[in-house]
Short mmCIF file of N, CA and C in Angstrom, two decimals:
data_model
loop_
_atom_site.label_atom_id
_atom_site.label_comp_id
_atom_site.label_asym_id
_atom_site.label_seq_id
_atom_site.Cartn_x
_atom_site.Cartn_y
_atom_site.Cartn_z
N MET A 7 121.28 197.22 -10.42
CA MET A 7 120.86 198.60 -10.34
C MET A 7 119.49 198.71 -11.00
N THR A 8 118.57 199.35 -10.36
CA THR A 8 117.23 199.47 -10.90
C THR A 8 117.00 200.88 -11.42
N ALA A 9 116.12 200.98 -12.37
CA ALA A 9 115.77 202.29 -12.94
C ALA A 9 114.87 203.03 -11.97
N PRO A 10 115.01 204.34 -11.87
CA PRO A 10 114.13 205.11 -10.98
C PRO A 10 112.69 205.04 -11.48
N GLU A 11 111.77 204.94 -10.55
CA GLU A 11 110.36 204.88 -10.92
C GLU A 11 109.84 206.28 -11.18
N ARG A 12 108.99 206.38 -12.18
CA ARG A 12 108.37 207.67 -12.48
C ARG A 12 107.16 207.87 -11.58
N ALA A 13 106.98 209.07 -11.15
CA ALA A 13 105.82 209.39 -10.33
C ALA A 13 104.56 209.33 -11.19
N LEU A 14 103.55 208.67 -10.67
CA LEU A 14 102.28 208.60 -11.40
C LEU A 14 101.52 209.90 -11.19
N SER A 15 100.98 210.42 -12.24
CA SER A 15 100.23 211.66 -12.15
C SER A 15 98.79 211.40 -12.57
N SER A 16 98.09 210.66 -11.76
CA SER A 16 96.73 210.26 -12.09
C SER A 16 95.74 211.42 -12.01
N ASN A 17 96.12 212.51 -11.37
CA ASN A 17 95.21 213.65 -11.25
C ASN A 17 95.32 214.62 -12.42
N ARG A 18 96.19 214.33 -13.38
CA ARG A 18 96.32 215.19 -14.56
C ARG A 18 95.23 214.84 -15.56
N ALA A 19 94.61 215.84 -16.10
CA ALA A 19 93.56 215.62 -17.10
C ALA A 19 94.18 215.62 -18.49
N ASN A 20 93.62 214.83 -19.38
CA ASN A 20 94.01 214.80 -20.79
C ASN A 20 95.49 214.53 -21.01
N VAL A 21 96.01 213.49 -20.40
CA VAL A 21 97.41 213.12 -20.62
C VAL A 21 97.56 212.53 -22.02
N VAL A 22 96.54 211.80 -22.47
CA VAL A 22 96.51 211.25 -23.82
C VAL A 22 95.29 211.82 -24.53
N ASP A 23 95.48 212.26 -25.75
CA ASP A 23 94.38 212.81 -26.53
C ASP A 23 94.35 212.10 -27.88
N GLU A 24 93.33 212.35 -28.67
CA GLU A 24 93.21 211.71 -29.98
C GLU A 24 92.69 212.69 -31.01
N ILE A 25 93.04 212.43 -32.26
CA ILE A 25 92.49 213.16 -33.39
C ILE A 25 92.18 212.15 -34.48
N PHE A 26 91.27 212.51 -35.37
CA PHE A 26 90.94 211.69 -36.53
C PHE A 26 91.25 212.48 -37.79
N THR A 27 91.82 211.81 -38.79
CA THR A 27 92.10 212.45 -40.07
C THR A 27 91.67 211.51 -41.18
N GLU A 28 91.62 212.03 -42.38
CA GLU A 28 91.38 211.16 -43.53
C GLU A 28 92.53 210.17 -43.62
N ALA A 29 92.27 209.01 -44.17
CA ALA A 29 93.28 207.95 -44.26
C ALA A 29 94.23 208.21 -45.43
N ARG A 30 94.88 209.36 -45.40
CA ARG A 30 95.90 209.72 -46.39
C ARG A 30 97.09 210.29 -45.63
N ILE A 31 98.28 209.94 -46.05
CA ILE A 31 99.49 210.39 -45.36
C ILE A 31 99.61 211.91 -45.37
N ASP A 32 99.30 212.54 -46.50
CA ASP A 32 99.42 214.01 -46.55
C ASP A 32 98.42 214.68 -45.61
N ALA A 33 97.21 214.13 -45.49
CA ALA A 33 96.22 214.69 -44.56
C ALA A 33 96.66 214.48 -43.12
N LEU A 34 97.25 213.33 -42.84
CA LEU A 34 97.77 213.04 -41.50
C LEU A 34 98.88 214.02 -41.13
N ASN A 35 99.85 214.19 -42.00
CA ASN A 35 100.96 215.10 -41.74
C ASN A 35 100.49 216.54 -41.56
N THR A 36 99.55 216.97 -42.39
CA THR A 36 99.00 218.32 -42.29
C THR A 36 98.34 218.55 -40.94
N LYS A 37 97.54 217.59 -40.49
CA LYS A 37 96.83 217.72 -39.21
C LYS A 37 97.81 217.75 -38.04
N LEU A 38 98.85 216.91 -38.10
CA LEU A 38 99.86 216.91 -37.03
C LEU A 38 100.59 218.25 -36.96
N ILE A 39 100.93 218.81 -38.11
CA ILE A 39 101.61 220.10 -38.15
C ILE A 39 100.69 221.21 -37.64
N GLU A 40 99.42 221.19 -38.07
CA GLU A 40 98.45 222.21 -37.63
C GLU A 40 98.29 222.21 -36.11
N ARG A 41 98.28 221.02 -35.52
CA ARG A 41 98.09 220.90 -34.08
C ARG A 41 99.38 221.02 -33.29
N GLY A 42 100.52 221.08 -33.97
CA GLY A 42 101.80 221.19 -33.28
C GLY A 42 102.20 219.92 -32.57
N ILE A 43 101.82 218.77 -33.11
CA ILE A 43 102.12 217.48 -32.50
C ILE A 43 103.40 216.94 -33.13
N SER A 44 104.41 216.69 -32.30
CA SER A 44 105.68 216.17 -32.80
C SER A 44 105.63 214.64 -32.86
N ALA A 45 106.59 214.06 -33.56
CA ALA A 45 106.66 212.60 -33.69
C ALA A 45 106.88 211.94 -32.33
N ASN A 46 107.56 212.62 -31.41
CA ASN A 46 107.80 212.07 -30.08
C ASN A 46 106.54 211.95 -29.25
N GLN A 47 105.52 212.73 -29.56
CA GLN A 47 104.27 212.70 -28.81
C GLN A 47 103.34 211.60 -29.30
N VAL A 48 103.50 211.12 -30.52
CA VAL A 48 102.58 210.14 -31.10
C VAL A 48 102.77 208.79 -30.43
N ILE A 49 101.67 208.23 -29.95
CA ILE A 49 101.68 206.91 -29.32
C ILE A 49 101.32 205.84 -30.34
N ALA A 50 100.26 206.08 -31.11
CA ALA A 50 99.80 205.09 -32.08
C ALA A 50 98.99 205.77 -33.17
N ILE A 51 99.05 205.16 -34.36
CA ILE A 51 98.20 205.58 -35.47
C ILE A 51 97.44 204.34 -35.90
N LEU A 52 96.13 204.40 -35.75
CA LEU A 52 95.27 203.25 -36.02
C LEU A 52 94.41 203.51 -37.24
N ALA A 53 94.27 202.50 -38.08
CA ALA A 53 93.38 202.61 -39.24
C ALA A 53 91.95 202.32 -38.81
N VAL A 54 91.04 203.20 -39.20
CA VAL A 54 89.61 203.02 -38.90
C VAL A 54 88.90 202.81 -40.23
N GLU A 55 88.22 201.69 -40.34
CA GLU A 55 87.54 201.35 -41.60
C GLU A 55 86.39 202.31 -41.89
N ALA A 56 86.07 202.40 -43.16
CA ALA A 56 84.94 203.24 -43.59
C ALA A 56 83.63 202.62 -43.11
N GLN A 57 82.62 203.46 -42.93
CA GLN A 57 81.28 203.00 -42.59
C GLN A 57 80.37 203.26 -43.77
N ALA A 58 79.62 202.25 -44.15
CA ALA A 58 78.69 202.41 -45.26
C ALA A 58 77.25 202.61 -44.77
N MET A 59 76.97 202.15 -43.59
CA MET A 59 75.61 202.23 -43.04
C MET A 59 75.48 203.41 -42.08
N ALA A 60 74.25 203.75 -41.74
CA ALA A 60 73.91 204.81 -40.79
C ALA A 60 74.56 206.14 -41.19
N ASN A 61 75.70 206.48 -40.60
CA ASN A 61 76.41 207.72 -40.92
C ASN A 61 77.63 207.37 -41.76
N PRO A 62 77.51 207.39 -43.08
CA PRO A 62 78.65 207.00 -43.92
C PRO A 62 79.87 207.90 -43.68
N THR A 63 81.01 207.27 -43.51
CA THR A 63 82.27 207.99 -43.34
C THR A 63 83.36 207.30 -44.15
N PRO A 64 84.32 208.06 -44.65
CA PRO A 64 85.44 207.46 -45.39
C PRO A 64 86.42 206.82 -44.40
N PRO A 65 87.38 206.04 -44.90
CA PRO A 65 88.41 205.49 -44.01
C PRO A 65 89.18 206.63 -43.34
N GLN A 66 89.58 206.40 -42.08
CA GLN A 66 90.26 207.43 -41.32
C GLN A 66 91.46 206.85 -40.58
N PHE A 67 92.32 207.75 -40.10
CA PHE A 67 93.38 207.41 -39.16
C PHE A 67 92.97 207.98 -37.82
N ARG A 68 93.10 207.17 -36.77
CA ARG A 68 92.90 207.63 -35.39
C ARG A 68 94.29 207.74 -34.79
N VAL A 69 94.66 208.93 -34.34
CA VAL A 69 95.99 209.19 -33.82
C VAL A 69 95.88 209.43 -32.30
N LEU A 70 96.58 208.61 -31.54
CA LEU A 70 96.67 208.81 -30.09
C LEU A 70 98.01 209.48 -29.81
N TYR A 71 97.99 210.54 -29.01
CA TYR A 71 99.23 211.27 -28.74
C TYR A 71 99.25 211.80 -27.32
N ARG A 72 100.46 212.02 -26.82
CA ARG A 72 100.65 212.59 -25.48
C ARG A 72 100.52 214.10 -25.55
N THR A 73 99.80 214.66 -24.58
CA THR A 73 99.69 216.11 -24.51
C THR A 73 100.81 216.62 -23.61
N THR A 74 101.08 217.90 -23.68
CA THR A 74 102.16 218.47 -22.87
C THR A 74 101.69 218.89 -21.51
#
């Protein structure tokens, strides 16, 4: 028995979106709550290293999530 195939919806815009937060768990949780993003929508949380040159930035989390 095979699983039913899901219909591809390639014409949908913004199926996956991203946000950046400070690399702190409390900042990450706050941003997810503010945006109304549930744990089921999160695809990945990636650590982004700090930049010291050009445009200095602190370490961040890049969050990829499914939009509704």
